Amino acid sequence: MPELALPVVLVIMGVSGSGKSTVGGLLSDRLGWTFEEGDSLHPAANVEKMAAGIPLTDEDRWPWLAKVADWIDNRLDAGENGIITCSALKRTYRNMLNRRGSGVEFVYLSVGKAELTERVEHRPGHFMPAPLLNSQLETLEPPSPSEPAIDVDAGTDPQLVVDRIMRVLGLRPKPVEPAAPVKKAPARKPAAQKNTVRKTAPTTRSAKTDQPEQPVEAAPQSPRKTRPASPRRTQSPS
């Protein structure tokens, strides 16, 4: 298959439960392209109808398909690549989405009925009830070789499905941005040491020797001797 001319919008198509949202989101992450969930463009009346288990008619789908086609054209007019999910069950629907005749590539996710039923019955929080799957399968017209489309077996791990899509279409993942350099914290300056001056008692120096005088210890004084008083003489009478 020749390499895709860019810009291009990939339309991830298929019936309910084929994994359109999962594969589209993974492709967007790998490529770095804008991604849109096509179901979010449905008018409220369509959502209510499907939630009630009533199949959509062509008259219900045309306004929705017009919004999807506008989204595609806006990306291409801006020179941007993009990815959008859309069941695109009929060739007439796909012709409307590719109304300019270039810049669109359909990626048809093919899954067996048993696997689809299992997925839809255990998918929480989606407005599309399981009974509508049969209606979609009856309406489905798989892309023909004359259409800008590839057929991918989507009954396996979604990451492997994305690998195959990128390989077949020759798409390259977005370049990995280099990690920002880690800023090193500035080194702490060592705390300034305080100069402490030890105070010593002042010393006196001898004028003759310029050496500090040694303290002179006082000589011990011997106790003063006291003479005993001589007895006073008394004159005897004559």
Coordinates of C-alpha atoms in Angstrom, one line a residue:
M1 CA 0.0 0.0 0.0
P2 CA 1.4 3.4 -0.9
E3 CA 2.3 5.8 1.9
L4 CA -0.6 8.0 3.0
A5 CA -0.5 11.6 1.8
L6 CA -0.8 14.0 4.8
P7 CA -2.8 15.6 6.2
V8 CA -5.3 12.8 6.6
V9 CA -8.2 11.9 8.8
L10 CA -8.6 8.3 9.8
V11 CA -12.3 7.2 10.2
I12 CA -12.4 4.2 12.6
M13 CA -15.5 2.4 11.5
G14 CA -17.5 -0.7 12.3
V15 CA -20.6 -1.9 14.2
S16 CA -21.2 -1.4 17.9
G17 CA -18.7 -3.4 20.0
S18 CA -16.0 -3.5 17.4
G19 CA -13.7 -1.4 19.6
K20 CA -13.8 1.9 17.7
S21 CA -13.3 4.1 20.8
T22 CA -10.6 2.0 22.3
V23 CA -8.6 1.7 19.1
G24 CA -9.1 5.4 18.1
G25 CA -7.9 6.6 21.5
L26 CA -4.8 4.4 21.4
L27 CA -4.0 5.5 17.9
S28 CA -4.3 9.1 19.0
D29 CA -1.9 8.5 21.8
R30 CA 0.7 6.9 19.6
L31 CA 0.5 9.4 16.8
G32 CA -0.3 12.6 18.7
W33 CA -3.3 13.4 16.5
T34 CA -6.5 15.0 17.5
F35 CA -9.2 12.5 18.4
E36 CA -13.0 12.9 18.3
E37 CA -15.7 10.4 19.4
G38 CA -18.2 10.4 16.6
D39 CA -21.1 9.3 18.9
S40 CA -20.7 12.7 20.8
L41 CA -21.9 14.4 17.6
H42 CA -25.3 12.6 17.6
P43 CA -28.3 14.8 18.1
A44 CA -30.1 14.2 21.5
A45 CA -33.1 12.7 19.6
N46 CA -30.9 10.0 18.1
V47 CA -29.4 9.1 21.4
E48 CA -32.8 8.8 23.0
K49 CA -34.0 6.6 20.2
M50 CA -31.1 4.2 20.3
A51 CA -31.3 4.0 24.1
A52 CA -34.9 2.9 23.7
G53 CA -33.8 0.1 21.4
I54 CA -35.2 1.8 18.2
P55 CA -32.9 1.5 15.2
L56 CA -31.9 4.7 13.4
T57 CA -33.1 5.4 9.9
D58 CA -31.2 7.1 7.1
E59 CA -33.2 10.3 7.9
D60 CA -31.9 10.1 11.5
R61 CA -28.3 9.6 10.4
W62 CA -27.9 12.3 7.7
P63 CA -27.7 15.2 10.1
W64 CA -25.2 13.3 12.2
L65 CA -23.1 12.3 9.3
A66 CA -23.0 15.9 8.1
K67 CA -21.5 16.9 11.5
V68 CA -18.9 14.2 11.2
A69 CA -18.1 15.3 7.7
D70 CA -17.7 18.9 8.9
W71 CA -15.3 17.8 11.6
I72 CA -13.2 16.0 9.0
D73 CA -13.2 19.0 6.6
N74 CA -12.2 21.4 9.4
R75 CA -9.1 19.2 10.2
L76 CA -8.1 19.0 6.6
D77 CA -8.7 22.7 5.9
A78 CA -6.4 23.5 8.8
G79 CA -3.7 21.1 7.5
E80 CA -4.1 18.9 10.5
N81 CA -4.3 15.1 10.8
G82 CA -7.1 13.6 12.9
I83 CA -8.9 10.5 14.0
I84 CA -12.7 10.1 14.4
T85 CA -14.9 7.2 15.2
C86 CA -18.1 6.6 13.1
S87 CA -20.0 3.4 12.3
A88 CA -20.1 4.4 8.6
L89 CA -22.1 1.3 7.9
K90 CA -23.1 2.0 4.3
R91 CA -21.0 3.1 1.3
T92 CA -23.4 6.1 0.8
Y93 CA -22.5 7.2 4.4
R94 CA -18.8 6.9 3.6
N95 CA -19.1 8.8 0.4
M96 CA -20.6 11.7 2.4
L97 CA -17.7 11.6 4.9
N98 CA -15.2 11.6 2.0
R99 CA -17.1 14.2 0.0
R100 CA -14.0 16.0 -1.1
G101 CA -12.6 12.7 -2.5
S102 CA -9.2 12.8 -0.7
G103 CA -7.7 13.1 2.7
V104 CA -9.8 10.4 4.3
E105 CA -8.9 6.8 5.1
F106 CA -11.4 4.3 6.6
V107 CA -10.2 1.7 9.1
Y108 CA -12.8 -1.0 9.2
L109 CA -12.6 -3.0 12.5
S110 CA -13.8 -6.5 11.7
V111 CA -15.0 -8.7 14.6
G112 CA -17.0 -12.0 14.6
K113 CA -20.6 -11.9 15.7
A114 CA -20.1 -14.1 18.8
E115 CA -17.3 -11.8 20.0
L116 CA -19.3 -8.7 19.3
T117 CA -22.3 -10.0 21.3
E118 CA -20.1 -10.8 24.2
R119 CA -18.6 -7.3 24.2
V120 CA -21.9 -5.4 23.8
E121 CA -23.6 -7.4 26.6
H122 CA -20.8 -6.7 29.1
R123 CA -20.2 -3.0 28.1
P124 CA -21.4 -0.8 31.0
G125 CA -22.6 2.8 30.5
H126 CA -23.2 2.9 26.8
F127 CA -26.5 4.1 25.3
M128 CA -26.5 1.4 22.5
P129 CA -28.4 -1.6 23.8
A130 CA -27.3 -5.2 22.8
P131 CA -30.5 -5.9 20.7
L132 CA -29.5 -3.2 18.2
L133 CA -26.4 -5.1 17.2
N134 CA -28.3 -7.4 14.8
S135 CA -29.8 -4.3 13.1
Q136 CA -26.4 -2.8 12.5
L137 CA -25.0 -6.1 11.2
E138 CA -27.9 -6.3 8.7
T139 CA -27.2 -2.7 7.6
L140 CA -23.4 -3.1 7.3
E141 CA -21.8 -2.9 3.9
P142 CA -18.0 -3.6 4.4
P143 CA -15.8 -1.4 2.3
S144 CA -15.0 -2.5 -1.2
P145 CA -11.4 -2.6 -2.7
S146 CA -12.3 0.6 -4.6
E147 CA -12.7 2.6 -1.5
P148 CA -9.8 4.2 0.6
A149 CA -10.1 1.7 3.4
I150 CA -8.2 -1.1 5.1
D151 CA -9.8 -4.2 6.8
V152 CA -8.3 -5.0 10.2
D153 CA -9.1 -8.1 12.3
A154 CA -10.0 -6.4 15.6
G155 CA -10.8 -9.6 17.6
T156 CA -7.5 -9.5 19.4
D157 CA -5.7 -7.2 21.9
P158 CA -6.3 -3.5 21.0
Q159 CA -2.6 -2.7 21.2
L160 CA -1.9 -5.4 18.5
V161 CA -4.7 -3.9 16.4
V162 CA -3.1 -0.5 16.6
D163 CA 0.3 -2.0 15.7
R164 CA -1.2 -3.6 12.5
I165 CA -3.0 -0.3 11.5
M166 CA 0.2 1.7 11.8
R167 CA 2.2 -0.9 9.9
V168 CA -0.3 -1.2 7.0
L169 CA -0.7 2.5 6.7
G170 CA 3.0 3.3 7.2
L171 CA 2.4 5.6 10.1
R172 CA 5.1 6.5 12.5
P173 CA 4.6 7.2 16.2
K174 CA 5.1 10.8 17.5
P175 CA 8.7 11.5 18.5
V176 CA 9.4 11.1 22.2
E177 CA 10.1 14.4 23.8
P178 CA 13.4 14.5 25.8
A179 CA 12.9 14.5 29.5
A180 CA 13.5 17.9 31.0
P181 CA 16.8 18.1 32.8
V182 CA 16.6 17.8 36.5
K183 CA 17.6 21.0 38.3
K184 CA 20.1 20.4 41.1
A185 CA 19.5 22.2 44.3
P186 CA 22.2 24.7 45.0
A187 CA 24.9 23.4 47.4
R188 CA 24.5 24.7 50.9
K189 CA 27.3 26.9 52.1
P190 CA 29.0 25.6 55.3
A191 CA 27.9 27.6 58.3
A192 CA 30.5 30.2 59.3
Q193 CA 32.4 29.3 62.4
K194 CA 32.3 31.9 65.1
N195 CA 35.7 33.0 66.3
T196 CA 35.6 32.7 70.0
V197 CA 38.3 34.4 72.0
R198 CA 39.1 32.8 75.3
K199 CA 39.5 35.4 77.9
T200 CA 42.3 34.8 80.4
A201 CA 43.1 36.6 83.5
P202 CA 45.6 39.4 82.9
T203 CA 49.1 38.7 83.9
T204 CA 51.7 41.2 85.2
R205 CA 55.2 41.2 83.8
S206 CA 58.4 42.1 85.5
A207 CA 60.0 45.2 84.3
K208 CA 63.4 43.5 84.5
T209 CA 62.8 40.2 82.8
D210 CA 59.6 40.9 80.8
Q211 CA 58.5 37.6 82.0
P212 CA 55.2 37.1 83.8
E213 CA 55.7 37.3 87.5
Q214 CA 54.9 34.2 89.4
P215 CA 52.6 34.6 92.2
V216 CA 54.6 34.8 95.5
E217 CA 53.2 32.7 98.2
A218 CA 53.3 34.4 101.6
A219 CA 55.6 32.6 104.1
P220 CA 53.7 31.0 106.9
Q221 CA 54.0 33.1 110.0
S222 CA 55.0 31.3 113.2
P223 CA 52.8 31.9 116.1
R224 CA 54.0 34.7 118.4
K225 CA 55.4 33.4 121.7
T226 CA 54.2 35.1 124.7
R227 CA 56.2 35.2 127.8
P228 CA 54.4 34.2 130.9
A229 CA 54.0 37.1 133.3
S230 CA 56.3 37.0 136.2
P231 CA 54.7 37.0 139.6
R232 CA 54.5 40.3 141.3
R233 CA 56.6 40.5 144.5
T234 CA 55.0 41.7 147.6
Q235 CA 56.9 43.3 150.4
S236 CA 56.5 41.5 153.6
P237 CA 56.1 43.6 156.6
S238 CA 59.1 44.2 158.8

